[in-house]
Amino acid sequence: MNNDTTRSYSADDMDAIRAKLADASGPEYWRSLEEVAQTDTFKAYINDEFHATADSGKPLGAVSRRNFLQVMGASLALAGVTTGCSRQPVEKIFPYVKQPEEFIPGKPTYFASSHVNGGYANGVLVESHMGRPTKIEGLPSHPASLGRSSAQTQASVLDMYDPDRSKAVKQGDSMGSWSEFVGVAKNALSNDAKGARILTGPITSPLEYLKIQQFLAANAGSKWHRYEPFNRDTDRDASKMLFGRYVDTLLNFKDADVVVSLDSDVLDGGPASVRYTADYAARRKVADFDKAAESHDSAPAEAHAEAAPADAHAEEAKPAFHSKMSRTYAFESSPTLLGAMADHRFPFRPSQIEGVARALADALGVAGALPGGDAGLTEKQNSWVAAVAKDLQHNKGASIITVGLNQPAAVHILAHTMNALLGNVGKTVSYIEAVEADAVNHLDSLKALVSEIEAGKVTSLFILGDTNPVYTAPADLEFAAALEKVPFRVRQSRYLDETSEHCDWQVPELHYLEAWGDARAYDGTVSLIQPLIAPLYGGKTRVELLSALVDSAELSAYAQLQARLAAEWSTTVDTDAFN
């Protein structure tokens, strides 16, 4: 085509172009004005587009034996490069001999499973279309969800389809294989078993805990460390000081008439946030309160019970209703969901929350709450605390004092003491054994690991699951620098993250919608995890990775889960009946 940008068009050419455009109907596309006018130059170019002359001076259109071999040889060479450098995915499609009843095009099927977040399980009901998970909701019969779900649970189905997931075993920057990894890992363990360490987040799964114990038994001297950046260390330390062991606190918002928050947001974070939100919302429905008020007004006067004032500053008590709305007081240093829902929100600096807790405990009669005699609050702030203390005293056995996980252990101890003094324990507050398997102080565990690495005691480190210490560990620990000192480093995760960049091996981890497993809910309920789809990118579960290192024959997560359930219940249980 004529590439001369300075070409001038004659009057006849311009007339032809105008005529062509005038007769056009609808959108048309062209590459040049010559194409619009269909000039002789354009037609000659089109006719000669594929007739470039060869070196011999003969048109290529006159095919000779030499020309044919040259063109076909180049074509075959390029085809070989294409097929040699890429591998098309294997796709096998087989028609149903007999159409399954549950597979009806356009009609979804539903499967129960569990979403594990921060180590704790929430029951989910997964909607599936023709074998592909599409939507997740809460499982109505599960105590941690009651048919509700969190934003993280809703988004977890997108996480499964994420193309940025880790797809293959990698050795450094090169591709590796699962068999190569297992061989190298076993060799490292045989050379120095006591130098092996496992680092995970919180573990509540009975099956994962069993496999970790088997790993520790098979490698004498090895250790297991845990680290979760949003941990419960201060709350657990407080419970150990009071009860002599780690315990978990359960809150019953459905029976709480008064809720006091000390920089806490139990509705937005933690393993029980979905359940707590549902229970809390049940006591905050205005329509239910209005109905209860109507029924109360029509009831006999002798049926009315004494209750606390609807406002903390009111002096006279008002009658209580069975379904009355609860009241919430929030003492907090930053906005929280519970504070946004509170009837009274009192802003304080982070350093003042402990003073508020001590002043409140002193007003309720806790001995020694104010060792210095002054909480350091202003007169107005002390009046707020006094009003809340008065409302709590009017609602003994029907109140909750909850503390944020970022508060020191002293504040948690004061909250436990006040809940016991108010008679809330056994009614709105209860205690159970720690749900996390072999619960520890996570920060102390990570510090111990770094200390052992610096001392040269760690020769192999397996970092498994959602924990990403290179990114989340406190800066003063310099975990990334310490990690580089470990001779053999393994990372198993769904993504190539900051920790993966400092490890020798990267092993992809299966998504919970692709794997079998189990985990415990916030109240200790054991929940099963079942897959809804075959692994999209391959990978292994943590149980399967540990099995490859300690068992004589590598076992699937499904087979190991069956074996655990059969051993726990009885040898005669048909585990297939529970699939």
Coordinates of C-alpha atoms in Angstrom, one line a residue:
M1 CA 0.0 0.0 0.0
N2 CA 1.2 3.5 -0.6
N3 CA 2.8 4.7 2.6
D4 CA 3.6 8.2 1.3
T5 CA 1.9 10.4 3.9
T6 CA 2.4 13.4 1.6
R7 CA 0.4 12.0 -1.2
S8 CA -2.0 14.5 -2.8
Y9 CA -5.4 13.4 -4.2
S10 CA -6.8 14.6 -7.5
A11 CA -10.2 16.2 -7.9
D12 CA -11.5 13.0 -9.4
D13 CA -10.2 10.9 -6.5
M14 CA -11.9 13.2 -4.0
D15 CA -15.2 13.1 -5.9
A16 CA -15.0 9.3 -5.9
I17 CA -14.4 9.3 -2.2
R18 CA -17.3 11.6 -1.5
A19 CA -19.6 9.6 -3.7
K20 CA -18.6 6.4 -1.9
L21 CA -19.3 7.9 1.5
A22 CA -22.6 9.4 0.4
D23 CA -23.9 6.0 -0.7
A24 CA -22.8 4.2 2.5
S25 CA -25.5 3.0 5.0
G26 CA -24.5 2.0 8.5
P27 CA -21.0 1.9 9.9
E28 CA -18.1 1.0 7.6
Y29 CA -14.4 0.6 8.3
W30 CA -11.4 1.1 6.0
R31 CA -7.6 1.4 6.3
S32 CA -7.0 4.2 3.8
L33 CA -8.7 6.6 1.5
E34 CA -7.5 4.5 -1.4
E35 CA -9.6 1.7 -0.1
V36 CA -12.7 3.9 0.2
A37 CA -12.3 5.1 -3.4
Q38 CA -11.1 1.7 -4.7
T39 CA -8.3 3.4 -6.8
D40 CA -6.2 1.6 -9.3
T41 CA -3.3 1.7 -6.9
F42 CA -5.2 0.0 -4.2
K43 CA -6.6 -2.7 -6.5
A44 CA -3.1 -3.4 -7.8
Y45 CA -1.8 -3.8 -4.3
I46 CA -4.6 -6.2 -3.3
N47 CA -4.0 -8.3 -6.4
D48 CA -0.3 -8.5 -5.8
E49 CA -0.4 -8.8 -1.9
F50 CA 0.7 -12.4 -1.8
H51 CA 2.9 -12.5 -4.9
A52 CA 6.2 -11.1 -3.7
T53 CA 9.1 -12.1 -5.9
A54 CA 11.7 -14.6 -4.7
D55 CA 15.4 -14.3 -5.1
S56 CA 15.3 -16.1 -8.4
G57 CA 13.1 -13.4 -9.9
K58 CA 10.2 -15.7 -10.4
P59 CA 6.9 -15.0 -8.7
L60 CA 6.3 -17.1 -5.7
G61 CA 2.9 -18.0 -7.1
A62 CA 4.7 -20.2 -9.7
V63 CA 5.3 -22.9 -7.1
S64 CA 8.5 -24.9 -7.7
R65 CA 9.7 -28.0 -5.8
R66 CA 12.3 -25.9 -4.0
N67 CA 9.8 -23.2 -3.0
F68 CA 7.4 -25.9 -1.7
L69 CA 10.1 -27.5 0.5
Q70 CA 11.2 -24.1 1.8
V71 CA 7.7 -23.1 2.8
M72 CA 6.7 -26.4 4.3
G73 CA 10.0 -26.8 6.1
A74 CA 9.6 -23.5 7.8
S75 CA 6.0 -24.3 8.8
L76 CA 6.9 -27.6 10.3
A77 CA 9.8 -26.1 12.3
L78 CA 7.5 -23.4 13.7
A79 CA 4.8 -26.0 14.6
G80 CA 7.5 -28.0 16.4
V81 CA 8.5 -25.0 18.5
T82 CA 4.9 -24.3 19.4
T83 CA 4.1 -27.9 20.5
G84 CA 7.4 -28.3 22.3
C85 CA 7.2 -25.1 24.5
S86 CA 3.6 -25.5 25.7
R87 CA 1.4 -28.3 26.9
Q88 CA -2.3 -28.1 26.4
P89 CA -4.4 -29.2 29.4
V90 CA -5.7 -32.7 29.3
E91 CA -9.5 -32.6 29.0
K92 CA -11.6 -35.7 29.2
I93 CA -15.4 -35.4 28.7
F94 CA -17.6 -38.4 29.0
P95 CA -21.3 -38.4 28.7
Y96 CA -23.5 -39.8 31.4
V97 CA -24.7 -43.3 30.7
K98 CA -27.3 -42.6 33.4
Q99 CA -28.0 -38.9 34.3
P100 CA -27.6 -38.4 38.1
E101 CA -30.8 -37.2 39.7
E102 CA -29.2 -34.3 41.4
F103 CA -27.6 -33.0 38.2
I104 CA -30.2 -31.0 36.3
P105 CA -29.0 -28.2 34.1
G106 CA -30.0 -24.9 35.6
K107 CA -31.0 -26.4 39.0
P108 CA -28.4 -26.0 41.8
T109 CA -27.4 -28.6 44.3
Y110 CA -26.3 -27.9 47.9
F111 CA -23.6 -29.4 50.0
A112 CA -22.7 -28.9 53.7
S113 CA -19.1 -28.2 54.5
S114 CA -17.0 -25.9 56.8
H115 CA -15.0 -22.8 56.1
V116 CA -11.9 -22.5 58.2
N117 CA -10.8 -19.0 59.0
G118 CA -8.0 -18.4 61.5
G119 CA -8.1 -22.1 62.4
Y120 CA -11.7 -22.1 63.5
A121 CA -14.6 -23.6 61.5
N122 CA -17.9 -22.0 60.4
G123 CA -20.6 -24.2 58.9
V124 CA -21.4 -23.4 55.3
L125 CA -24.0 -24.4 52.7
V126 CA -22.4 -24.3 49.3
E127 CA -24.5 -23.9 46.2
S128 CA -23.1 -25.9 43.2
H129 CA -24.1 -25.8 39.5
M130 CA -23.1 -28.9 37.5
G131 CA -20.3 -29.7 39.9
R132 CA -19.0 -26.1 40.2
P133 CA -19.3 -24.1 43.5
T134 CA -20.9 -20.7 42.9
K135 CA -22.3 -19.4 46.2
I136 CA -21.7 -19.8 49.9
E137 CA -24.2 -19.2 52.7
G138 CA -24.2 -20.2 56.4
L139 CA -25.3 -23.6 57.5
P140 CA -28.5 -23.2 59.5
S141 CA -27.9 -26.1 61.8
H142 CA -24.3 -25.2 62.6
P143 CA -23.8 -23.4 66.0
A144 CA -21.2 -21.0 64.7
S145 CA -23.2 -19.7 61.8
L146 CA -26.9 -20.3 62.3
G147 CA -27.5 -19.9 58.5
R148 CA -25.4 -16.7 58.4
S149 CA -22.0 -16.0 57.0
S150 CA -19.2 -13.4 57.0
A151 CA -17.8 -11.4 54.1
Q152 CA -14.6 -13.6 54.2
T153 CA -16.8 -16.7 53.9
Q154 CA -18.7 -15.2 51.0
A155 CA -15.5 -14.3 49.2
S156 CA -13.8 -17.7 49.7
V157 CA -15.5 -19.2 46.6
L158 CA -13.7 -16.5 44.6
D159 CA -10.4 -17.4 46.3
M160 CA -10.8 -21.0 44.9
Y161 CA -11.0 -19.7 41.3
D162 CA -8.2 -17.2 41.7
P163 CA -5.8 -17.7 38.8
D164 CA -2.9 -16.3 41.0
R165 CA -3.0 -19.3 43.3
S166 CA 0.2 -21.4 43.5
K167 CA -0.2 -24.1 40.9
A168 CA 2.9 -26.3 41.0
V169 CA 5.7 -27.4 43.2
K170 CA 8.7 -25.1 42.9
Q171 CA 12.3 -25.4 43.9
G172 CA 13.6 -21.9 44.2
D173 CA 12.8 -20.2 40.9
S174 CA 12.6 -23.5 39.0
M175 CA 9.8 -26.0 38.5
G176 CA 10.0 -29.1 40.7
S177 CA 7.9 -32.1 41.4
W178 CA 6.1 -33.6 44.3
S179 CA 8.2 -36.8 44.3
E180 CA 11.4 -34.7 44.2
F181 CA 10.3 -32.7 47.1
V182 CA 9.3 -35.7 49.2
G183 CA 12.7 -37.3 48.6
V184 CA 14.7 -34.2 49.5
A185 CA 12.6 -33.5 52.6
K186 CA 12.9 -37.1 53.9
N187 CA 16.7 -36.9 53.3
A188 CA 16.9 -33.6 55.3
L189 CA 14.9 -35.2 58.2
S190 CA 17.0 -38.3 58.2
N191 CA 20.2 -36.2 58.4
D192 CA 19.0 -34.2 61.4
A193 CA 15.6 -35.1 62.8
K194 CA 16.0 -33.1 66.0
G195 CA 16.6 -29.9 64.0
A196 CA 13.2 -30.1 62.3
R197 CA 10.6 -27.5 63.1
I198 CA 7.0 -27.0 62.0
L199 CA 5.4 -23.5 62.0
T200 CA 1.6 -23.1 61.6
G201 CA -1.2 -20.8 62.6
P202 CA -3.8 -21.9 65.2
I203 CA -4.8 -25.5 64.7
T204 CA -8.2 -26.8 65.8
S205 CA -8.5 -29.8 63.4
P206 CA -8.2 -33.1 65.3
L207 CA -6.8 -34.8 62.1
E208 CA -4.1 -32.2 61.6
Y209 CA -3.1 -32.3 65.3
L210 CA -2.9 -36.1 65.0
K211 CA -0.5 -35.9 62.0
I212 CA 1.6 -33.2 63.7
Q213 CA 2.0 -35.4 66.7
Q214 CA 3.0 -38.3 64.5
F215 CA 5.6 -36.1 62.8
L216 CA 7.0 -35.1 66.2
A217 CA 7.1 -38.7 67.3
A218 CA 8.8 -39.9 64.1
N219 CA 11.5 -37.1 64.4
A220 CA 12.7 -37.2 67.9
G221 CA 13.7 -33.7 69.2
S222 CA 11.6 -31.8 66.6
K223 CA 9.2 -29.1 67.7
W224 CA 6.0 -27.4 66.7
H225 CA 5.6 -23.6 66.8
R226 CA 2.5 -21.5 66.1
Y227 CA 2.0 -17.8 65.2
E228 CA -1.1 -15.9 64.3
P229 CA -0.8 -12.0 64.1
F230 CA -4.3 -11.5 65.5
N231 CA -3.9 -13.8 68.4
R232 CA -5.6 -14.2 71.8
D233 CA -2.4 -14.2 73.8
T234 CA -3.5 -11.6 76.4
D235 CA -6.9 -13.2 77.0
R236 CA -5.3 -16.6 77.4
D237 CA -2.6 -15.3 79.7
A238 CA -5.4 -13.8 81.9
S239 CA -7.3 -17.1 82.0
K240 CA -4.2 -19.0 82.9
M241 CA -3.6 -16.6 85.8
L242 CA -7.1 -17.1 87.1
F243 CA -7.8 -20.7 86.3
G244 CA -4.3 -22.2 86.1
R245 CA -4.8 -23.2 82.4
Y246 CA -5.9 -21.8 79.1
V247 CA -9.7 -21.6 78.7
D248 CA -11.9 -20.0 76.1
T249 CA -14.7 -17.6 77.1
L250 CA -18.2 -18.0 75.5
L251 CA -20.7 -15.1 75.5
N252 CA -24.5 -15.4 75.4
F253 CA -25.8 -12.2 73.9
K254 CA -29.4 -13.5 73.6
D255 CA -29.8 -13.4 77.4
A256 CA -27.9 -10.2 78.0
D257 CA -29.9 -7.1 78.9
V258 CA -26.8 -5.0 79.3
V259 CA -23.6 -5.2 77.3
V260 CA -20.4 -3.3 78.3
S261 CA -17.6 -3.1 75.8
L262 CA -14.0 -2.2 76.9
D263 CA -12.4 -1.5 73.4
S264 CA -13.9 -4.8 72.1
D265 CA -15.4 -5.7 68.8
V266 CA -16.6 -9.3 69.1
L267 CA -19.1 -8.7 66.3
D268 CA -16.5 -8.1 63.6
G269 CA -13.6 -10.3 64.4
G270 CA -12.8 -13.7 66.0
P271 CA -14.1 -17.2 65.5
A272 CA -17.5 -16.5 67.1
S273 CA -18.3 -13.2 65.4
V274 CA -21.0 -14.6 63.1
R275 CA -22.9 -16.3 65.9
Y276 CA -22.5 -13.3 68.3
T277 CA -23.8 -10.9 65.7
A278 CA -26.9 -13.1 65.2
D279 CA -27.5 -13.3 68.9
Y280 CA -26.9 -9.6 69.5
A281 CA -29.2 -8.6 66.6
A282 CA -32.0 -10.8 68.1
R283 CA -32.1 -8.5 71.1
R284 CA -32.0 -5.3 69.0
K285 CA -35.1 -5.6 66.9
V286 CA -37.4 -2.6 67.4
A287 CA -40.4 -4.4 66.0
D288 CA -40.1 -7.2 68.6
F289 CA -39.7 -4.7 71.3
D290 CA -42.8 -2.9 70.3
K291 CA -44.8 -6.1 70.3
A292 CA -43.5 -7.0 73.7
A293 CA -44.4 -3.5 75.0
E294 CA -48.0 -3.9 73.7
S295 CA -48.4 -7.3 75.4
H296 CA -46.9 -5.9 78.6
D297 CA -49.4 -3.1 78.7
S298 CA -52.3 -5.5 78.4
A299 CA -50.9 -7.9 81.0
P300 CA -51.9 -7.8 84.7
A301 CA -50.0 -5.4 86.9
E302 CA -48.7 -8.2 89.2
A303 CA -47.0 -9.8 86.2
H304 CA -44.7 -6.9 85.7
A305 CA -41.1 -7.3 86.9
E306 CA -38.6 -4.9 88.2
A307 CA -36.0 -3.9 85.7
A308 CA -33.1 -1.5 85.1
P309 CA -33.6 2.0 83.6
A310 CA -33.6 2.3 79.9
D311 CA -31.1 5.1 80.2
A312 CA -28.0 4.9 82.4
H313 CA -28.6 8.4 83.8
A314 CA -32.3 7.7 84.7
E315 CA -33.0 7.4 88.4
E316 CA -36.2 5.4 88.4
A317 CA -36.5 1.7 87.4
K318 CA -38.9 0.8 84.6
P319 CA -40.7 -2.5 84.1
A320 CA -38.9 -5.2 82.1
F321 CA -40.3 -7.2 79.2
H322 CA -39.4 -10.7 78.2
S323 CA -38.2 -9.5 74.8
K324 CA -36.9 -6.0 75.7
M325 CA -34.1 -4.5 73.7
S326 CA -30.7 -4.8 75.3
R327 CA -28.6 -1.8 76.0
T328 CA -24.9 -1.4 75.0
Y329 CA -22.2 0.9 76.5
A330 CA -19.0 1.1 74.6
F331 CA -15.7 2.5 76.1
E332 CA -13.4 2.5 73.1
S333 CA -10.4 4.2 71.6
S334 CA -11.3 3.6 67.9
P335 CA -14.6 3.0 66.0
T336 CA -15.9 -0.6 66.1
L337 CA -19.0 -2.3 64.9
L338 CA -20.2 -2.9 68.5
G339 CA -19.5 0.8 69.3
A340 CA -21.5 1.9 66.3
M341 CA -24.5 -0.2 67.6
A342 CA -24.1 1.1 71.1
D343 CA -26.7 3.2 72.9
H344 CA -23.9 5.1 74.6
R345 CA -20.4 5.4 73.2
F346 CA -17.7 6.9 75.3
P347 CA -14.4 7.9 73.5
F348 CA -11.2 7.3 75.4
R349 CA -7.5 7.2 74.6
P350 CA -6.0 3.6 74.3
S351 CA -4.0 4.3 77.5
Q352 CA -7.2 5.1 79.4
I353 CA -9.1 1.8 78.8
E354 CA -7.4 0.1 81.7
G355 CA -8.3 3.0 83.9
V356 CA -11.9 2.7 82.9
A357 CA -11.9 -1.0 83.7
R358 CA -10.4 -0.4 87.1
A359 CA -12.8 2.4 87.9
L360 CA -15.8 0.2 86.8
A361 CA -14.5 -2.7 88.9
D362 CA -14.1 -0.4 91.9
A363 CA -17.6 0.9 91.5
L364 CA -18.9 -2.7 91.4
G365 CA -17.0 -3.6 94.6
V366 CA -14.0 -5.5 93.3
A367 CA -11.4 -5.3 96.0
G368 CA -8.0 -3.9 95.0
A369 CA -9.2 -2.6 91.6
L370 CA -7.7 0.8 92.3
P371 CA -4.4 0.2 94.1
G372 CA -3.5 3.9 93.8
G373 CA -7.0 5.1 94.7
D374 CA -7.4 7.0 91.3
A375 CA -8.0 5.7 87.8
G376 CA -6.8 9.0 86.2
L377 CA -10.2 9.9 84.8
T378 CA -11.9 13.3 84.7
E379 CA -14.9 14.0 86.8
K380 CA -17.2 13.7 83.7
Q381 CA -15.6 10.4 82.7
N382 CA -16.1 9.1 86.3
S383 CA -19.8 10.0 86.0
W384 CA -20.1 7.9 82.9
V385 CA -18.5 4.9 84.7
A386 CA -20.7 5.4 87.7
A387 CA -23.9 5.4 85.6
V388 CA -22.9 2.2 83.8
A389 CA -22.0 0.5 87.1
K390 CA -25.4 1.3 88.4
D391 CA -27.1 -0.2 85.4
L392 CA -25.0 -3.4 85.7
Q393 CA -26.0 -3.7 89.4
H394 CA -29.7 -3.6 88.3
N395 CA -29.1 -6.5 85.8
K396 CA -27.0 -9.0 87.7
G397 CA -27.0 -12.3 85.9
A398 CA -28.1 -10.7 82.7
S399 CA -25.1 -8.6 81.6
I400 CA -21.9 -9.1 79.7
I401 CA -18.5 -7.2 80.1
T402 CA -16.4 -8.0 77.0
V403 CA -12.8 -6.8 76.4
G404 CA -10.8 -6.3 73.2
L405 CA -8.0 -8.7 72.4
N406 CA -5.6 -5.8 72.1
Q407 CA -6.0 -5.0 75.8
P408 CA -3.4 -6.2 78.4
A409 CA -4.1 -9.2 80.5
A410 CA -4.9 -7.0 83.5
V411 CA -8.0 -5.7 81.8
H412 CA -9.2 -9.2 80.9
I413 CA -8.7 -10.3 84.5
L414 CA -10.8 -7.4 85.7
A415 CA -13.6 -8.3 83.2
H416 CA -13.6 -12.0 84.4
T417 CA -13.8 -10.8 88.0
M418 CA -16.6 -8.4 87.3
N419 CA -18.6 -11.0 85.3
A420 CA -18.3 -13.4 88.2
L421 CA -19.2 -10.7 90.8
L422 CA -22.3 -9.8 88.8
G423 CA -23.5 -13.5 88.6
N424 CA -23.1 -13.7 84.9
V425 CA -21.0 -16.8 84.9
G426 CA -23.1 -19.8 83.9
K427 CA -25.8 -17.5 82.4
T428 CA -24.4 -15.0 79.9
V429 CA -20.7 -16.0 80.3
S430 CA -19.3 -19.5 80.3
Y431 CA -15.9 -21.1 80.1
I432 CA -14.7 -24.2 78.2
E433 CA -11.3 -25.8 77.6
A434 CA -9.3 -24.1 74.9
V435 CA -10.5 -25.2 71.5
E436 CA -7.1 -24.6 69.8
A437 CA -5.1 -27.8 70.0
D438 CA -2.2 -27.5 72.5
A439 CA -2.8 -23.8 72.9
V440 CA 0.2 -21.6 73.5
N441 CA 1.2 -18.0 73.6
H442 CA 1.8 -17.4 69.9
L443 CA 4.2 -14.5 70.2
D444 CA 6.4 -16.4 72.7
S445 CA 6.3 -19.4 70.4
L446 CA 7.6 -17.4 67.5
K447 CA 10.3 -15.8 69.6
A448 CA 11.4 -19.2 70.7
L449 CA 11.7 -20.3 67.1
V450 CA 13.8 -17.3 66.1
S451 CA 16.1 -17.8 69.1
E452 CA 16.7 -21.5 68.1
I453 CA 17.4 -20.5 64.5
E454 CA 19.9 -17.9 65.7
A455 CA 21.5 -20.6 67.9
G456 CA 21.9 -22.9 64.9
K457 CA 19.6 -25.5 66.3
V458 CA 17.1 -25.5 63.3
T459 CA 18.2 -27.3 60.2
S460 CA 14.8 -27.7 58.5
L461 CA 11.6 -25.6 58.8
F462 CA 8.2 -26.4 57.4
I463 CA 5.9 -23.4 57.3
L464 CA 2.4 -24.7 56.7
G465 CA -0.9 -22.9 56.0
D466 CA -2.2 -19.4 56.3
T467 CA 0.6 -18.0 58.5
N468 CA 2.9 -15.6 56.7
P469 CA 5.5 -14.6 59.3
V470 CA 7.9 -12.7 57.0
Y471 CA 5.1 -10.2 56.4
T472 CA 3.3 -10.3 59.8
A473 CA 5.9 -11.0 62.4
P474 CA 7.0 -8.1 64.6
A475 CA 9.8 -6.1 62.9
D476 CA 12.2 -6.4 65.8
L477 CA 12.3 -10.2 65.4
E478 CA 13.8 -9.8 61.9
F479 CA 12.2 -13.1 60.9
A480 CA 13.2 -12.9 57.2
A481 CA 16.9 -12.6 58.1
A482 CA 16.6 -15.4 60.5
L483 CA 14.8 -17.6 58.0
E484 CA 17.7 -17.3 55.6
K485 CA 19.9 -19.1 58.1
V486 CA 17.8 -22.3 58.0
P487 CA 19.5 -24.8 55.6
F488 CA 16.2 -26.4 54.4
R489 CA 13.1 -24.3 54.2
V490 CA 9.6 -25.4 53.0
R491 CA 6.5 -23.3 52.4
Q492 CA 3.1 -24.8 51.8
S493 CA 0.4 -22.2 51.0
R494 CA -2.2 -21.3 48.4
Y495 CA -0.2 -18.3 47.2
L496 CA 3.4 -17.3 46.5
D497 CA 3.7 -14.8 49.4
E498 CA 6.5 -13.0 51.1
T499 CA 7.5 -16.1 53.1
S500 CA 7.6 -18.2 50.0
E501 CA 10.2 -15.9 48.5
H502 CA 12.6 -16.9 51.3
C503 CA 12.0 -20.6 51.1
D504 CA 13.7 -23.4 49.1
W505 CA 10.5 -25.2 48.2
Q506 CA 7.0 -24.0 47.5
V507 CA 4.2 -26.6 47.7
P508 CA 0.7 -25.5 46.7
E509 CA -2.1 -26.1 49.2
L510 CA -5.6 -27.2 48.3
H511 CA -8.6 -24.9 48.9
Y512 CA -11.1 -26.1 51.5
L513 CA -13.6 -26.6 48.7
E514 CA -11.2 -29.1 47.1
A515 CA -10.2 -31.1 50.1
W516 CA -11.3 -33.4 52.9
G517 CA -10.7 -32.5 56.5
D518 CA -12.1 -31.4 59.8
A519 CA -11.9 -28.5 62.3
R520 CA -13.5 -27.3 65.4
A521 CA -15.9 -24.3 65.8
Y522 CA -15.5 -21.6 68.5
D523 CA -17.5 -23.7 71.0
G524 CA -15.5 -26.9 70.3
T525 CA -18.0 -28.5 67.8
V526 CA -16.1 -30.8 65.4
S527 CA -17.1 -29.9 61.8
L528 CA -16.3 -31.9 58.7
I529 CA -14.9 -30.4 55.5
Q530 CA -15.8 -32.1 52.2
P531 CA -14.7 -31.1 48.6
L532 CA -17.2 -30.0 46.0
I533 CA -14.8 -30.0 43.0
A534 CA -11.6 -31.7 41.9
P535 CA -8.5 -29.6 42.5
L536 CA -8.2 -26.9 39.9
Y537 CA -4.5 -26.4 40.1
G538 CA -3.3 -29.5 42.0
G539 CA -1.7 -29.4 45.4
K540 CA -1.8 -31.1 48.7
T541 CA -3.5 -30.6 52.1
R542 CA -1.3 -30.2 55.2
V543 CA -2.4 -33.6 56.3
E544 CA -1.2 -35.2 53.0
L545 CA 2.1 -33.4 53.2
L546 CA 2.8 -34.7 56.7
S547 CA 1.6 -38.1 55.7
A548 CA 4.2 -38.2 52.9
L549 CA 6.9 -37.5 55.4
V550 CA 6.0 -39.9 58.2
D551 CA 3.8 -42.7 56.8
S552 CA 5.2 -45.7 55.0
A553 CA 2.8 -45.1 52.2
E554 CA 1.4 -41.7 51.4
L555 CA -2.3 -41.6 52.3
S556 CA -5.0 -39.2 50.9
A557 CA -6.8 -36.8 53.3
Y558 CA -10.0 -38.7 52.7
A559 CA -8.5 -42.1 53.8
Q560 CA -6.9 -40.5 56.8
L561 CA -10.1 -38.8 57.9
Q562 CA -12.0 -42.1 57.6
A563 CA -9.4 -43.8 59.7
R564 CA -9.5 -41.2 62.4
L565 CA -13.3 -41.2 62.6
A566 CA -13.4 -45.0 62.7
A567 CA -10.7 -45.1 65.5
E568 CA -12.6 -42.4 67.5
W569 CA -16.1 -43.9 67.2
S570 CA -15.7 -47.6 66.8
T571 CA -14.1 -50.1 64.4
T572 CA -17.6 -51.0 63.1
V573 CA -18.7 -47.5 62.0
D574 CA -19.4 -47.3 58.2
T575 CA -17.8 -43.9 57.5
D576 CA -19.1 -44.0 53.9
A577 CA -22.6 -43.5 55.3
F578 CA -21.6 -40.0 56.5
N579 CA -20.3 -38.8 53.1

